Amino acid sequence: MNRTVLIFDLLHPGAENGIKLSELAALTNQDEREVRRRIQTERKDGKLILSDCLHGYFLPECPEDVQRFARSMSRRAAEIAGIARAAEAALADMAGQEQIAGW
């Protein structure tokens, strides 16, 4: 049986040992979009795959690594939610303008 290697199994502890997305794509012989999808799936399955913009993907070396990553993800989620709210408000404004203009 040919088992696909987990991304988790390719990573090492510590940000300084991070692996960039392009390197993971080369290691797995998959495109970057597929590697990202696999990372997301593994994270949802409970694998602690951390990442940052500077080092790439890595495993936690200490609890502080996980705390830092969780804070980063929470900030990103809040930023995305704010952008979504702004887009929804703009859409509501557009819908109101269309009704006023008789569209």
PDB file of C-alpha atoms in Angstrom:
ATOM      1  CA  MET A   1       0.000   0.000   0.000  1.00  0.00           C
ATOM      2  CA  ASN A   2       1.423   3.396  -1.039  1.00  0.00           C
ATOM      3  CA  ARG A   3       0.916   5.786   1.891  1.00  0.00           C
ATOM      4  CA  THR A   4       1.279   9.490   1.237  1.00  0.00           C
ATOM      5  CA  VAL A   5       3.837  11.049   3.563  1.00  0.00           C
ATOM      6  CA  LEU A   6       2.326  13.661   5.854  1.00  0.00           C
ATOM      7  CA  ILE A   7       3.647  17.204   5.599  1.00  0.00           C
ATOM      8  CA  PHE A   8       3.989  17.004   9.399  1.00  0.00           C
ATOM      9  CA  ASP A   9       6.548  14.210   8.982  1.00  0.00           C
ATOM     10  CA  LEU A  10       8.721  16.399   6.726  1.00  0.00           C
ATOM     11  CA  LEU A  11       9.019  19.227   9.254  1.00  0.00           C
ATOM     12  CA  HIS A  12      11.445  19.890  12.108  1.00  0.00           C
ATOM     13  CA  PRO A  13      11.057  21.655  15.472  1.00  0.00           C
ATOM     14  CA  GLY A  14      11.915  25.351  15.657  1.00  0.00           C
ATOM     15  CA  ALA A  15      11.334  28.276  13.350  1.00  0.00           C
ATOM     16  CA  GLU A  16      15.020  28.361  12.442  1.00  0.00           C
ATOM     17  CA  ASN A  17      14.494  24.915  10.870  1.00  0.00           C
ATOM     18  CA  GLY A  18      11.449  25.991   8.877  1.00  0.00           C
ATOM     19  CA  ILE A  19      10.820  24.775   5.348  1.00  0.00           C
ATOM     20  CA  LYS A  20       9.458  27.181   2.731  1.00  0.00           C
ATOM     21  CA  LEU A  21       6.320  26.316   0.762  1.00  0.00           C
ATOM     22  CA  SER A  22       8.315  26.047  -2.467  1.00  0.00           C
ATOM     23  CA  GLU A  23      10.637  23.512  -0.827  1.00  0.00           C
ATOM     24  CA  LEU A  24       7.688  21.456   0.452  1.00  0.00           C
ATOM     25  CA  ALA A  25       6.212  21.498  -3.041  1.00  0.00           C
ATOM     26  CA  ALA A  26       9.477  20.149  -4.443  1.00  0.00           C
ATOM     27  CA  LEU A  27       9.766  17.502  -1.695  1.00  0.00           C
ATOM     28  CA  THR A  28       6.218  16.250  -2.290  1.00  0.00           C
ATOM     29  CA  ASN A  29       6.237  16.714  -6.060  1.00  0.00           C
ATOM     30  CA  GLN A  30       2.987  18.691  -5.740  1.00  0.00           C
ATOM     31  CA  ASP A  31       2.064  22.255  -6.544  1.00  0.00           C
ATOM     32  CA  GLU A  32       1.974  24.840  -3.769  1.00  0.00           C
ATOM     33  CA  ARG A  33      -1.832  24.997  -3.727  1.00  0.00           C
ATOM     34  CA  GLU A  34      -2.038  21.257  -3.041  1.00  0.00           C
ATOM     35  CA  VAL A  35       0.612  21.483  -0.310  1.00  0.00           C
ATOM     36  CA  ARG A  36      -1.346  24.306   1.376  1.00  0.00           C
ATOM     37  CA  ARG A  37      -4.516  22.190   1.182  1.00  0.00           C
ATOM     38  CA  ARG A  38      -2.703  19.245   2.770  1.00  0.00           C
ATOM     39  CA  ILE A  39      -1.326  21.463   5.549  1.00  0.00           C
ATOM     40  CA  GLN A  40      -4.818  22.782   6.248  1.00  0.00           C
ATOM     41  CA  THR A  41      -6.199  19.231   6.409  1.00  0.00           C
ATOM     42  CA  GLU A  42      -3.433  18.070   8.737  1.00  0.00           C
ATOM     43  CA  ARG A  43      -3.944  21.098  10.984  1.00  0.00           C
ATOM     44  CA  LYS A  44      -7.669  20.366  11.185  1.00  0.00           C
ATOM     45  CA  ASP A  45      -6.785  16.785  12.105  1.00  0.00           C
ATOM     46  CA  GLY A  46      -4.799  18.098  15.080  1.00  0.00           C
ATOM     47  CA  LYS A  47      -1.246  18.264  13.745  1.00  0.00           C
ATOM     48  CA  LEU A  48       0.572  21.293  15.143  1.00  0.00           C
ATOM     49  CA  ILE A  49       2.084  22.682  11.962  1.00  0.00           C
ATOM     50  CA  LEU A  50       3.262  26.220  12.655  1.00  0.00           C
ATOM     51  CA  SER A  51       4.378  28.809  10.145  1.00  0.00           C
ATOM     52  CA  ASP A  52       5.606  32.332   9.763  1.00  0.00           C
ATOM     53  CA  CYS A  53       6.477  34.517   6.803  1.00  0.00           C
ATOM     54  CA  LEU A  54      10.196  34.491   7.498  1.00  0.00           C
ATOM     55  CA  HIS A  55      10.941  30.806   8.141  1.00  0.00           C
ATOM     56  CA  GLY A  56       8.157  28.832   6.481  1.00  0.00           C
ATOM     57  CA  TYR A  57       6.581  25.769   8.094  1.00  0.00           C
ATOM     58  CA  PHE A  58       7.908  24.104  11.229  1.00  0.00           C
ATOM     59  CA  LEU A  59       6.953  22.161  14.340  1.00  0.00           C
ATOM     60  CA  PRO A  60       6.749  23.772  17.776  1.00  0.00           C
ATOM     61  CA  GLU A  61       9.858  23.724  19.894  1.00  0.00           C
ATOM     62  CA  CYS A  62       8.161  25.070  23.024  1.00  0.00           C
ATOM     63  CA  PRO A  63       4.707  26.227  24.215  1.00  0.00           C
ATOM     64  CA  GLU A  64       5.611  29.838  23.360  1.00  0.00           C
ATOM     65  CA  ASP A  65       5.903  28.865  19.677  1.00  0.00           C
ATOM     66  CA  VAL A  66       2.308  27.636  19.743  1.00  0.00           C
ATOM     67  CA  GLN A  67       1.110  30.738  21.618  1.00  0.00           C
ATOM     68  CA  ARG A  68       2.815  33.022  19.096  1.00  0.00           C
ATOM     69  CA  PHE A  69       1.298  31.111  16.177  1.00  0.00           C
ATOM     70  CA  ALA A  70      -2.196  31.106  17.738  1.00  0.00           C
ATOM     71  CA  ARG A  71      -2.016  34.894  18.318  1.00  0.00           C
ATOM     72  CA  SER A  72      -0.922  35.410  14.725  1.00  0.00           C
ATOM     73  CA  MET A  73      -3.808  33.299  13.395  1.00  0.00           C
ATOM     74  CA  SER A  74      -6.300  35.131  15.640  1.00  0.00           C
ATOM     75  CA  ARG A  75      -5.079  38.513  14.379  1.00  0.00           C
ATOM     76  CA  ARG A  76      -5.357  37.348  10.774  1.00  0.00           C
ATOM     77  CA  ALA A  77      -8.863  36.007  11.389  1.00  0.00           C
ATOM     78  CA  ALA A  78      -9.951  39.329  12.934  1.00  0.00           C
ATOM     79  CA  GLU A  79      -8.466  41.257  10.013  1.00  0.00           C
ATOM     80  CA  ILE A  80     -10.241  39.059   7.465  1.00  0.00           C
ATOM     81  CA  ALA A  81     -13.535  39.377   9.380  1.00  0.00           C
ATOM     82  CA  GLY A  82     -13.174  43.179   9.362  1.00  0.00           C
ATOM     83  CA  ILE A  83     -12.607  43.219   5.614  1.00  0.00           C
ATOM     84  CA  ALA A  84     -15.639  40.960   5.093  1.00  0.00           C
ATOM     85  CA  ARG A  85     -17.798  43.318   7.199  1.00  0.00           C
ATOM     86  CA  ALA A  86     -16.598  46.305   5.149  1.00  0.00           C
ATOM     87  CA  ALA A  87     -17.443  44.478   1.918  1.00  0.00           C
ATOM     88  CA  GLU A  88     -20.905  43.590   3.237  1.00  0.00           C
ATOM     89  CA  ALA A  89     -21.506  47.228   4.234  1.00  0.00           C
ATOM     90  CA  ALA A  90     -20.408  48.389   0.776  1.00  0.00           C
ATOM     91  CA  LEU A  91     -22.766  45.848  -0.800  1.00  0.00           C
ATOM     92  CA  ALA A  92     -25.630  47.090   1.365  1.00  0.00           C
ATOM     93  CA  ASP A  93     -24.821  50.665   0.283  1.00  0.00           C
ATOM     94  CA  MET A  94     -24.801  49.559  -3.361  1.00  0.00           C
ATOM     95  CA  ALA A  95     -28.163  47.824  -2.963  1.00  0.00           C
ATOM     96  CA  GLY A  96     -29.618  50.972  -1.364  1.00  0.00           C
ATOM     97  CA  GLN A  97     -28.283  53.139  -4.190  1.00  0.00           C
ATOM     98  CA  GLU A  98     -29.767  50.805  -6.796  1.00  0.00           C
ATOM     99  CA  GLN A  99     -33.206  51.048  -5.203  1.00  0.00           C
ATOM    100  CA  ILE A 100     -33.018  54.836  -5.022  1.00  0.00           C
ATOM    101  CA  ALA A 101     -31.864  55.064  -8.635  1.00  0.00           C
ATOM    102  CA  GLY A 102     -34.709  52.789  -9.716  1.00  0.00           C
ATOM    103  CA  TRP A 103     -32.622  49.782 -10.740  1.00  0.00           C
TER     104      TRP A 103
END
